[in-house]
Tab-separated table of N, CA and C in Angstrom:
chain	number	residue	atom	x	y	z
W	1	MET	N	7.844	-44.038	30.680
W	1	MET	CA	8.611	-43.327	31.847
W	1	MET	C	7.205	-42.603	32.543
W	2	PRO	N	7.532	-42.636	34.171
W	2	PRO	CA	5.853	-42.239	35.213
W	2	PRO	C	6.748	-40.813	35.013
W	3	VAL	N	6.261	-39.962	35.157
W	3	VAL	CA	5.514	-37.895	34.890
W	3	VAL	C	5.742	-38.183	36.994
W	4	ASP	N	7.351	-37.570	37.176
W	4	ASP	CA	7.584	-37.170	38.358
W	4	ASP	C	6.900	-35.623	39.357
W	5	SER	N	6.593	-34.861	38.186
W	5	SER	CA	6.552	-33.716	38.521
W	5	SER	C	4.917	-32.669	37.436
W	6	PRO	N	4.175	-31.879	38.260
W	6	PRO	CA	3.481	-31.618	37.121
W	6	PRO	C	3.833	-31.243	35.835
W	7	SER	N	5.153	-29.941	36.262
W	7	SER	CA	5.567	-28.967	35.102
W	7	SER	C	5.785	-30.232	33.587
W	8	GLU	N	6.263	-31.122	34.180
W	8	GLU	CA	6.738	-32.534	33.367
W	8	GLU	C	5.355	-32.894	32.486
W	9	LEU	N	4.092	-32.683	33.186
W	9	LEU	CA	2.932	-33.295	32.713
W	9	LEU	C	2.573	-32.217	31.793
W	10	MET	N	2.628	-31.101	32.110
W	10	MET	CA	2.098	-29.853	30.927
W	10	MET	C	3.009	-30.010	30.020
W	11	VAL	N	4.357	-30.124	30.214
W	11	VAL	CA	4.963	-30.134	28.783
W	11	VAL	C	4.721	-31.697	27.970
W	12	THR	N	4.556	-32.505	29.011
W	12	THR	CA	3.736	-34.047	28.124
W	12	THR	C	2.573	-33.778	27.046
W	13	GLN	N	1.884	-32.681	27.314
W	13	GLN	CA	0.367	-32.855	27.181
W	13	GLN	C	0.429	-31.385	26.174
W	14	GLU	N	1.136	-30.493	26.212
W	14	GLU	CA	1.336	-29.457	25.033
W	14	GLU	C	2.111	-29.815	23.611
W	15	VAL	N	3.528	-30.377	24.020
W	15	VAL	CA	4.184	-31.085	23.141
W	15	VAL	C	5.319	-31.935	22.952
W	16	PRO	N	4.660	-33.176	22.879
W	16	PRO	CA	4.905	-34.399	22.995
W	16	PRO	C	6.463	-35.014	23.009
W	17	HIS	N	6.148	-34.355	21.519
W	17	HIS	CA	7.658	-35.000	20.970
W	17	HIS	C	8.802	-34.069	21.577
W	18	VAL	N	9.234	-32.754	21.765
W	18	VAL	CA	10.028	-31.931	22.789
W	18	VAL	C	9.664	-32.975	24.186
W	19	SER	N	8.970	-32.964	25.184
W	19	SER	CA	9.130	-33.593	26.272
W	19	SER	C	9.298	-34.804	26.490
W	20	ARG	N	9.707	-35.757	25.513
W	20	ARG	CA	10.138	-36.927	24.962
W	20	ARG	C	11.513	-37.125	24.756
W	21	CYS	N	12.079	-35.494	24.495
W	21	CYS	CA	13.907	-35.494	24.348
W	21	CYS	C	14.071	-34.949	25.720
W	22	LEU	N	12.969	-33.626	26.468
W	22	LEU	CA	13.707	-33.490	27.700
W	22	LEU	C	13.945	-34.795	28.493
W	23	GLU	N	12.486	-35.647	28.423
W	23	GLU	CA	12.706	-36.408	29.474
W	23	GLU	C	13.880	-37.744	29.256
W	24	GLU	N	14.612	-37.550	27.701
W	24	GLU	CA	15.496	-38.365	28.154
W	24	GLU	C	17.002	-37.448	28.404
W	25	THR	N	17.114	-36.481	27.899
W	25	THR	CA	18.359	-35.404	28.244
W	25	THR	C	18.214	-35.185	30.101
W	26	HIS	N	17.163	-35.261	30.574
W	26	HIS	CA	17.267	-35.255	32.001
W	26	HIS	C	17.405	-36.094	32.981
W	27	SER	N	17.093	-37.491	32.029
W	27	SER	CA	17.011	-38.691	32.365
W	27	SER	C	18.748	-39.035	32.421
W	28	LEU	N	19.440	-38.435	31.734
W	28	LEU	CA	21.263	-38.697	31.290
W	28	LEU	C	21.393	-37.374	32.221
W	29	ASP	N	21.334	-36.458	33.162
W	29	ASP	CA	21.576	-35.654	34.098
W	29	ASP	C	22.569	-34.550	32.798
W	30	GLU	N	23.146	-34.811	31.534
W	30	GLU	CA	23.562	-33.721	30.692
W	30	GLU	C	23.559	-32.417	30.926
W	31	PHE	N	22.360	-31.797	30.977
W	31	PHE	CA	22.033	-30.623	30.760
W	31	PHE	C	20.154	-30.000	30.961
W	32	SER	N	19.712	-28.955	31.395
W	32	SER	CA	19.151	-28.659	31.724
W	32	SER	C	18.621	-27.555	30.878
W	33	THR	N	17.378	-28.010	30.000
W	33	THR	CA	17.216	-26.472	28.923
W	33	THR	C	15.345	-27.053	28.730
W	34	SER	N	14.446	-25.629	29.137
W	34	SER	CA	13.321	-25.855	29.062
W	34	SER	C	12.650	-25.861	27.824
W	35	TYR	N	11.136	-26.700	28.019
W	35	TYR	CA	11.024	-26.279	26.756
W	35	TYR	C	10.498	-25.109	25.767
W	36	LYS	N	10.431	-24.211	25.969
W	36	LYS	CA	10.342	-22.401	25.706
W	36	LYS	C	11.228	-22.412	25.185
W	37	ASP	N	12.659	-22.613	25.753
W	37	ASP	CA	13.817	-22.349	25.559
W	37	ASP	C	13.950	-23.174	23.365
W	38	ILE	N	13.950	-24.631	23.457
W	38	ILE	CA	13.792	-25.002	22.498
W	38	ILE	C	12.860	-24.850	21.239
W	39	LEU	N	11.743	-24.328	21.676
W	39	LEU	CA	10.850	-23.719	21.125
W	39	LEU	C	10.701	-22.407	20.407
W	40	ASN	N	11.967	-21.440	21.518
W	40	ASN	CA	12.082	-19.966	21.766
W	40	ASN	C	12.467	-19.717	19.182
W	41	THR	N	11.472	-18.830	19.107
W	41	THR	CA	11.356	-18.568	17.452
W	41	THR	C	12.133	-17.129	17.340
W	42	ASN	N	12.493	-16.855	18.480
W	42	ASN	CA	12.842	-15.238	18.098
W	42	ASN	C	14.609	-14.986	17.959
W	43	SER	N	14.985	-16.608	18.117
W	43	SER	CA	16.732	-16.752	17.994
W	43	SER	C	16.924	-17.337	16.369
W	44	MET	N	15.509	-17.438	15.942
W	44	MET	CA	15.628	-18.388	14.629
W	44	MET	C	15.777	-16.819	13.451
W	45	GLU	N	16.417	-17.239	12.533
W	45	GLU	CA	16.968	-16.368	11.327
W	45	GLU	C	15.376	-16.201	10.395
W	46	LYS	N	15.367	-14.764	10.222
W	46	LYS	CA	14.248	-14.852	9.560
W	46	LYS	C	14.013	-14.331	8.246
W	47	PRO	N	13.810	-15.080	7.043
W	47	PRO	CA	13.807	-14.790	5.528
W	47	PRO	C	13.795	-13.046	5.044
W	48	GLU	N	14.445	-12.496	4.484
W	48	GLU	CA	14.558	-10.777	4.146
W	48	GLU	C	13.690	-10.884	3.274
W	49	VAL	N	13.187	-9.554	3.905
W	49	VAL	CA	11.802	-9.395	2.582
W	49	VAL	C	12.326	-9.249	1.227
W	50	SER	N	12.066	-9.491	-0.011
W	50	SER	CA	12.067	-8.903	-1.014
W	50	SER	C	12.418	-7.715	-1.655
W	51	GLY	N	12.769	-7.195	-2.160
W	51	GLY	CA	12.947	-5.970	-2.497
W	51	GLY	C	11.691	-5.779	-3.689
W	52	VAL	N	11.075	-6.603	-4.015
W	52	VAL	CA	10.109	-5.747	-4.961
W	52	VAL	C	8.649	-5.142	-3.702
W	53	ILE	N	8.109	-6.294	-2.326
W	53	ILE	CA	7.703	-5.472	-1.502
W	53	ILE	C	8.094	-4.727	-0.653
W	54	ALA	N	9.515	-3.987	-0.761
W	54	ALA	CA	10.262	-3.427	-0.268
W	54	ALA	C	9.920	-1.874	-0.599
W	55	LYS	N	10.134	-2.157	-1.541
W	55	LYS	CA	9.877	-1.064	-2.747
W	55	LYS	C	8.489	-0.857	-2.593
W	56	ALA	N	7.686	-1.444	-2.617
W	56	ALA	CA	6.535	-1.038	-2.883
W	56	ALA	C	6.024	-0.259	-1.394
W	57	ASP	N	6.701	-0.430	-0.292
W	57	ASP	CA	6.209	0.355	0.988
W	57	ASP	C	6.710	1.847	0.926
W	58	ILE	N	6.049	2.416	0.079
W	58	ILE	CA	5.563	3.871	0.130
W	58	ILE	C	4.196	4.249	1.408
W	59	LYS	N	5.422	5.588	1.371
W	59	LYS	CA	4.478	6.625	2.919
W	59	LYS	C	4.186	7.570	1.300
W	60	PRO	N	3.348	8.302	2.116
W	60	PRO	CA	2.312	9.354	2.231
W	60	PRO	C	3.538	10.646	2.442
W	61	LYS	N	3.425	11.948	1.417
W	61	LYS	CA	4.454	13.116	1.956
W	61	LYS	C	3.445	14.201	2.658
W	62	SER	N	2.033	13.832	2.000
W	62	SER	CA	1.677	15.040	2.727
W	62	SER	C	0.211	14.470	3.127
W	63	ILE	N	-0.989	15.059	3.686
W	63	ILE	CA	-2.126	14.641	3.793
W	63	ILE	C	-2.928	15.372	3.693
W	64	TYR	N	-4.118	16.122	3.025
W	64	TYR	CA	-5.349	17.207	3.761
W	64	TYR	C	-6.940	16.765	3.616
W	65	ARG	N	-7.723	17.141	4.147
W	65	ARG	CA	-9.410	16.688	4.331
W	65	ARG	C	-9.608	17.225	2.785
W	66	ALA	N	-10.960	16.353	2.248
W	66	ALA	CA	-11.448	16.607	0.827
W	66	ALA	C	-12.672	17.603	1.564
W	67	LYS	N	-12.501	18.614	0.554
W	67	LYS	CA	-13.850	19.625	0.925
W	67	LYS	C	-14.743	19.294	0.023
W	68	LYS	N	-15.034	18.381	-1.335
W	68	LYS	CA	-16.713	18.261	-1.455
W	68	LYS	C	-16.074	16.824	-2.418
W	69	TRP	N	-17.188	16.606	-2.749
W	69	TRP	CA	-17.614	15.174	-3.004
W	69	TRP	C	-16.776	15.044	-4.358
W	70	SER	N	-16.241	13.761	-4.648
W	70	SER	CA	-15.623	13.386	-6.531
W	70	SER	C	-16.231	12.210	-6.254
W	71	ASP	N	-15.165	11.132	-7.696
W	71	ASP	CA	-15.206	9.792	-7.740
W	71	ASP	C	-14.281	9.381	-6.394
W	72	GLU	N	-13.783	10.410	-7.109
W	72	GLU	CA	-11.708	10.034	-6.154
W	72	GLU	C	-12.167	9.891	-4.670
W	73	VAL	N	-12.465	11.075	-4.132
W	73	VAL	CA	-13.214	11.005	-2.598
W	73	VAL	C	-14.011	10.165	-2.134
W	74	GLU	N	-14.596	9.435	-2.976
W	74	GLU	CA	-16.131	7.820	-2.653
W	74	GLU	C	-14.814	7.116	-2.625
W	75	ASN	N	-14.245	6.660	-3.214
W	75	ASN	CA	-13.164	5.392	-3.364
W	75	ASN	C	-12.495	5.625	-2.237
W	76	LEU	N	-12.079	6.894	-1.969
W	76	LEU	CA	-10.825	6.749	-0.649
W	76	LEU	C	-11.766	6.795	0.065
W	77	TYR	N	-13.093	6.954	0.602
W	77	TYR	CA	-13.828	7.120	1.769
W	77	TYR	C	-14.155	5.511	1.785
W	78	ARG	N	-14.281	4.408	0.443
W	78	ARG	CA	-14.784	3.245	0.859
W	78	ARG	C	-13.304	2.438	1.557
W	79	PHE	N	-12.500	2.756	0.959
W	79	PHE	CA	-10.616	2.426	1.533
W	79	PHE	C	-10.569	2.875	3.178
W	80	GLN	N	-11.217	3.964	3.094
W	80	GLN	CA	-10.659	4.223	4.810
W	80	GLN	C	-12.205	3.401	5.936
W	81	GLN	N	-13.164	3.251	4.653
W	81	GLN	CA	-14.285	2.824	6.113
W	81	GLN	C	-13.475	1.291	6.234
W	82	ALA	N	-12.734	0.696	5.056
W	82	ALA	CA	-12.653	-0.744	5.689
W	82	ALA	C	-11.002	-0.906	6.623
W	83	GLY	N	-10.799	0.652	6.770
W	83	GLY	CA	-9.402	0.253	7.429
W	83	GLY	C	-7.747	0.473	6.930
W	84	TYR	N	-7.895	1.242	5.897
W	84	TYR	CA	-6.578	1.555	4.937
W	84	TYR	C	-6.958	3.051	4.560
W	85	ARG	N	-5.483	3.414	4.275
W	85	ARG	CA	-5.238	4.790	4.135
W	85	ARG	C	-6.294	5.339	2.871
W	86	ASP	N	-5.408	4.431	1.082
W	86	ASP	CA	-5.750	4.315	0.096
W	86	ASP	C	-5.938	3.017	-0.507
W	87	GLU	N	-6.124	2.912	-1.609
W	87	GLU	CA	-5.584	1.806	-2.586
W	87	GLU	C	-4.163	1.029	-2.161
W	88	ILE	N	-3.332	2.218	-2.459
W	88	ILE	CA	-1.826	1.466	-2.286
W	88	ILE	C	-1.922	0.752	-0.608
W	89	GLU	N	-1.792	1.376	0.099
W	89	GLU	CA	-1.877	0.562	1.334
W	89	GLU	C	-2.394	-0.965	1.208
W	90	TYR	N	-3.608	-0.442	0.844
W	90	TYR	CA	-4.179	-1.552	0.616
W	90	TYR	C	-4.013	-2.433	-0.012
W	91	LYS	N	-3.041	-2.733	-1.257
W	91	LYS	CA	-2.804	-3.707	-2.446
W	91	LYS	C	-1.386	-4.151	-1.569
W	92	GLN	N	-0.738	-3.078	-1.358
W	92	GLN	CA	0.883	-3.177	0.220
W	92	GLN	C	0.534	-4.781	1.508
W	93	VAL	N	-0.674	-4.357	1.982
W	93	VAL	CA	-1.227	-5.147	2.951
W	93	VAL	C	-1.750	-6.513	2.867
W	94	LYS	N	-2.719	-6.359	1.807
W	94	LYS	CA	-3.170	-7.838	1.539
W	94	LYS	C	-2.533	-8.051	-0.448
W	95	GLN	N	-1.968	-7.685	-0.316
W	95	GLN	CA	-0.574	-8.226	-1.730
W	95	GLN	C	-1.556	-8.778	-2.217
W	96	VAL	N	-2.204	-7.593	-2.949
W	96	VAL	CA	-2.980	-8.046	-4.276
W	96	VAL	C	-3.113	-7.143	-5.420
W	97	ASP	N	-3.354	-7.689	-6.650
W	97	ASP	CA	-2.831	-6.618	-7.588
W	97	ASP	C	-3.953	-6.193	-8.211
W	98	MET	N	-4.987	-6.410	-8.552
W	98	MET	CA	-6.090	-5.701	-8.346
W	98	MET	C	-7.212	-5.225	-7.516
W	99	VAL	N	-8.172	-4.518	-7.461
W	99	VAL	CA	-9.035	-4.496	-6.375
W	99	VAL	C	-10.536	-4.502	-7.642
W	100	GLU	N	-11.714	-5.073	-6.617
W	100	GLU	CA	-12.855	-4.874	-8.076
W	100	GLU	C	-13.823	-3.415	-7.710
W	101	TYR	N	-13.404	-3.903	-9.432
W	101	TYR	CA	-14.574	-1.923	-8.949
W	101	TYR	C	-15.804	-2.557	-9.592
W	102	TRP	N	-17.167	-1.249	-9.450
W	102	TRP	CA	-18.200	-1.840	-10.214
W	102	TRP	C	-17.955	-1.399	-11.707
W	103	PRO	N	-18.259	-1.984	-13.095
W	103	PRO	CA	-17.645	-1.677	-14.302
W	103	PRO	C	-18.830	-0.361	-14.665
W	104	GLU	N	-19.908	-0.472	-14.348
W	104	GLU	CA	-20.532	1.185	-14.367
W	104	GLU	C	-20.547	2.486	-14.224
W	105	THR	N	-19.582	2.232	-12.775
W	105	THR	CA	-19.624	3.263	-11.988
W	105	THR	C	-17.971	3.768	-11.799
W	106	GLY	N	-16.925	2.715	-11.640
W	106	GLY	CA	-16.325	2.672	-11.254
W	106	GLY	C	-15.709	2.826	-9.784
W	107	PHE	N	-16.677	2.602	-8.872
W	107	PHE	CA	-16.336	2.755	-7.437
W	107	PHE	C	-16.229	1.496	-7.118
W	108	VAL	N	-14.893	1.172	-6.140
W	108	VAL	CA	-14.810	0.221	-4.982
W	108	VAL	C	-15.967	-0.607	-4.750
W	109	LYS	N	-16.028	-1.965	-5.050
W	109	LYS	CA	-16.999	-3.166	-5.357
W	109	LYS	C	-16.596	-3.599	-3.776
W	110	LYS	N	-14.861	-4.426	-3.536
W	110	LYS	CA	-15.387	-5.043	-2.500
W	110	LYS	C	-13.889	-5.100	-1.702
W	111	LEU	N	-13.924	-5.312	-0.262
W	111	LEU	CA	-12.794	-4.926	-0.089
W	111	LEU	C	-12.241	-5.671	1.717
W	112	GLN	N	-11.539	-6.614	1.418
W	112	GLN	CA	-11.087	-7.140	2.633
W	112	GLN	C	-10.305	-6.572	3.564
W	113	ARG	N	-10.828	-6.740	5.296
W	113	ARG	CA	-10.507	-5.874	5.758
W	113	ARG	C	-8.997	-6.678	6.404
W	114	ARG	N	-8.431	-5.914	7.655
W	114	ARG	CA	-6.930	-6.745	8.240
W	114	ARG	C	-7.676	-7.401	9.422
W	115	ASN	N	-8.844	-8.495	9.558
W	115	ASN	CA	-9.213	-8.977	10.068
W	115	ASN	C	-10.075	-10.195	9.407
W	116	ASN	N	-9.393	-10.029	7.958
W	116	ASN	CA	-10.007	-10.857	6.893
W	116	ASN	C	-11.831	-10.637	6.373
W	117	THR	N	-12.514	-10.646	6.802
W	117	THR	CA	-14.181	-10.062	6.764
W	117	THR	C	-13.969	-9.049	5.685
W	118	PHE	N	-15.122	-8.886	4.762
W	118	PHE	CA	-15.592	-7.721	3.842
W	118	PHE	C	-16.241	-7.442	3.686
W	119	TYR	N	-16.264	-6.167	3.604
W	119	TYR	CA	-16.932	-5.357	2.709
W	119	TYR	C	-17.762	-5.138	1.348
W	120	TYR	N	-18.876	-5.115	0.899
W	120	TYR	CA	-19.357	-5.064	0.025
W	120	TYR	C	-19.944	-3.824	-0.313
W	121	TYR	N	-19.763	-3.116	-1.035
W	121	TYR	CA	-20.334	-1.491	-1.224
W	121	TYR	C	-21.069	-2.320	-2.704
W	122	ASN	N	-22.226	-0.897	-2.808
W	122	ASN	CA	-22.979	-0.284	-3.644
W	122	ASN	C	-22.248	-0.186	-4.905
W	123	LYS	N	-23.464	0.166	-6.339
W	123	LYS	CA	-22.944	0.289	-7.208
W	123	LYS	C	-22.855	2.523	-6.867
W	124	GLN	N	-23.925	2.624	-6.498
W	124	GLN	CA	-23.921	4.054	-6.051
W	124	GLN	C	-23.077	4.487	-4.790
W	125	ARG	N	-23.537	6.086	-5.405
W	125	ARG	CA	-22.935	6.648	-4.041
W	125	ARG	C	-22.548	6.379	-2.526
W	126	GLU	N	-21.593	6.297	-1.985
W	126	GLU	CA	-22.238	5.902	-0.230
W	126	GLU	C	-21.539	7.090	0.712
W	127	CYS	N	-20.792	7.850	0.072
W	127	CYS	CA	-20.293	8.915	0.832
W	127	CYS	C	-21.319	10.041	1.000
W	128	GLU	N	-21.866	10.115	2.163
W	128	GLU	CA	-22.823	11.462	2.217
W	128	GLU	C	-21.734	12.666	2.465
W	129	ASP	N	-22.518	13.722	1.834
W	129	ASP	CA	-22.215	15.111	1.909
W	129	ASP	C	-21.405	15.698	3.438
W	130	LYS	N	-22.449	15.171	4.201
W	130	LYS	CA	-21.991	15.304	5.687
W	130	LYS	C	-20.666	14.675	6.702
W	131	GLU	N	-20.488	13.463	5.306
W	131	GLU	CA	-19.036	12.272	5.461
W	131	GLU	C	-17.976	12.977	4.809
W	132	VAL	N	-18.252	13.576	3.655
W	132	VAL	CA	-17.073	14.107	3.028
W	132	VAL	C	-15.904	14.613	3.547
W	133	HIS	N	-16.261	15.360	4.853
W	133	HIS	CA	-14.807	15.942	5.140
W	133	HIS	C	-14.259	15.468	6.993
W	134	LYS	N	-14.770	14.346	6.215
W	134	LYS	CA	-14.040	12.959	7.128
W	134	LYS	C	-12.837	12.223	6.167
W	135	VAL	N	-12.918	12.282	5.271
W	135	VAL	CA	-12.168	11.771	4.771
W	135	VAL	C	-10.678	12.355	3.821
W	136	LYS	N	-9.722	11.363	4.421
W	136	LYS	CA	-8.241	11.580	4.154
W	136	LYS	C	-7.864	11.930	2.675
W	137	VAL	N	-7.227	12.816	2.292
W	137	VAL	CA	-6.582	12.513	0.759
W	137	VAL	C	-5.146	12.544	0.832
W	138	TYR	N	-4.116	11.696	0.855
W	138	TYR	CA	-3.044	11.463	0.889
W	138	TYR	C	-2.097	12.358	-0.369
W	139	VAL	N	-0.807	12.382	-0.257
W	139	VAL	CA	-0.357	13.208	-1.617
W	139	VAL	C	0.757	12.211	-1.385
W	140	TYR	N	1.406	11.307	-2.627
W	140	TYR	CA	2.583	10.473	-2.538
W	140	TYR	C	3.731	11.496	-3.590
């Protein structure tokens, strides 16, 4: 079937199976619908979120800044460097059960950022004394 207008050409190139359907309906002159209306995903029903994930959506009740270094502050520093509040938020967002820790020190070994790149951490302390006051400690 020959292409009459540039918009039909664009539809044919972007979504061939939809354009064929539109060409048939236009040739019958039954109704006029754009391919954007056909592909509208906002009107589709979305699956319900499972109760397990919704229950795991825990929000902190309060927050304070760390005053001195500890093992807990070190791990919070690593999570916050990777873009998360703490281990709870990391597990919620990435939907993982376990985080990798160094067996010798108990510090976080590897974290995946929200953009799917990885941060790899050393066995030793990485949060220097001058960085401790930047660490946020969340209370649940």
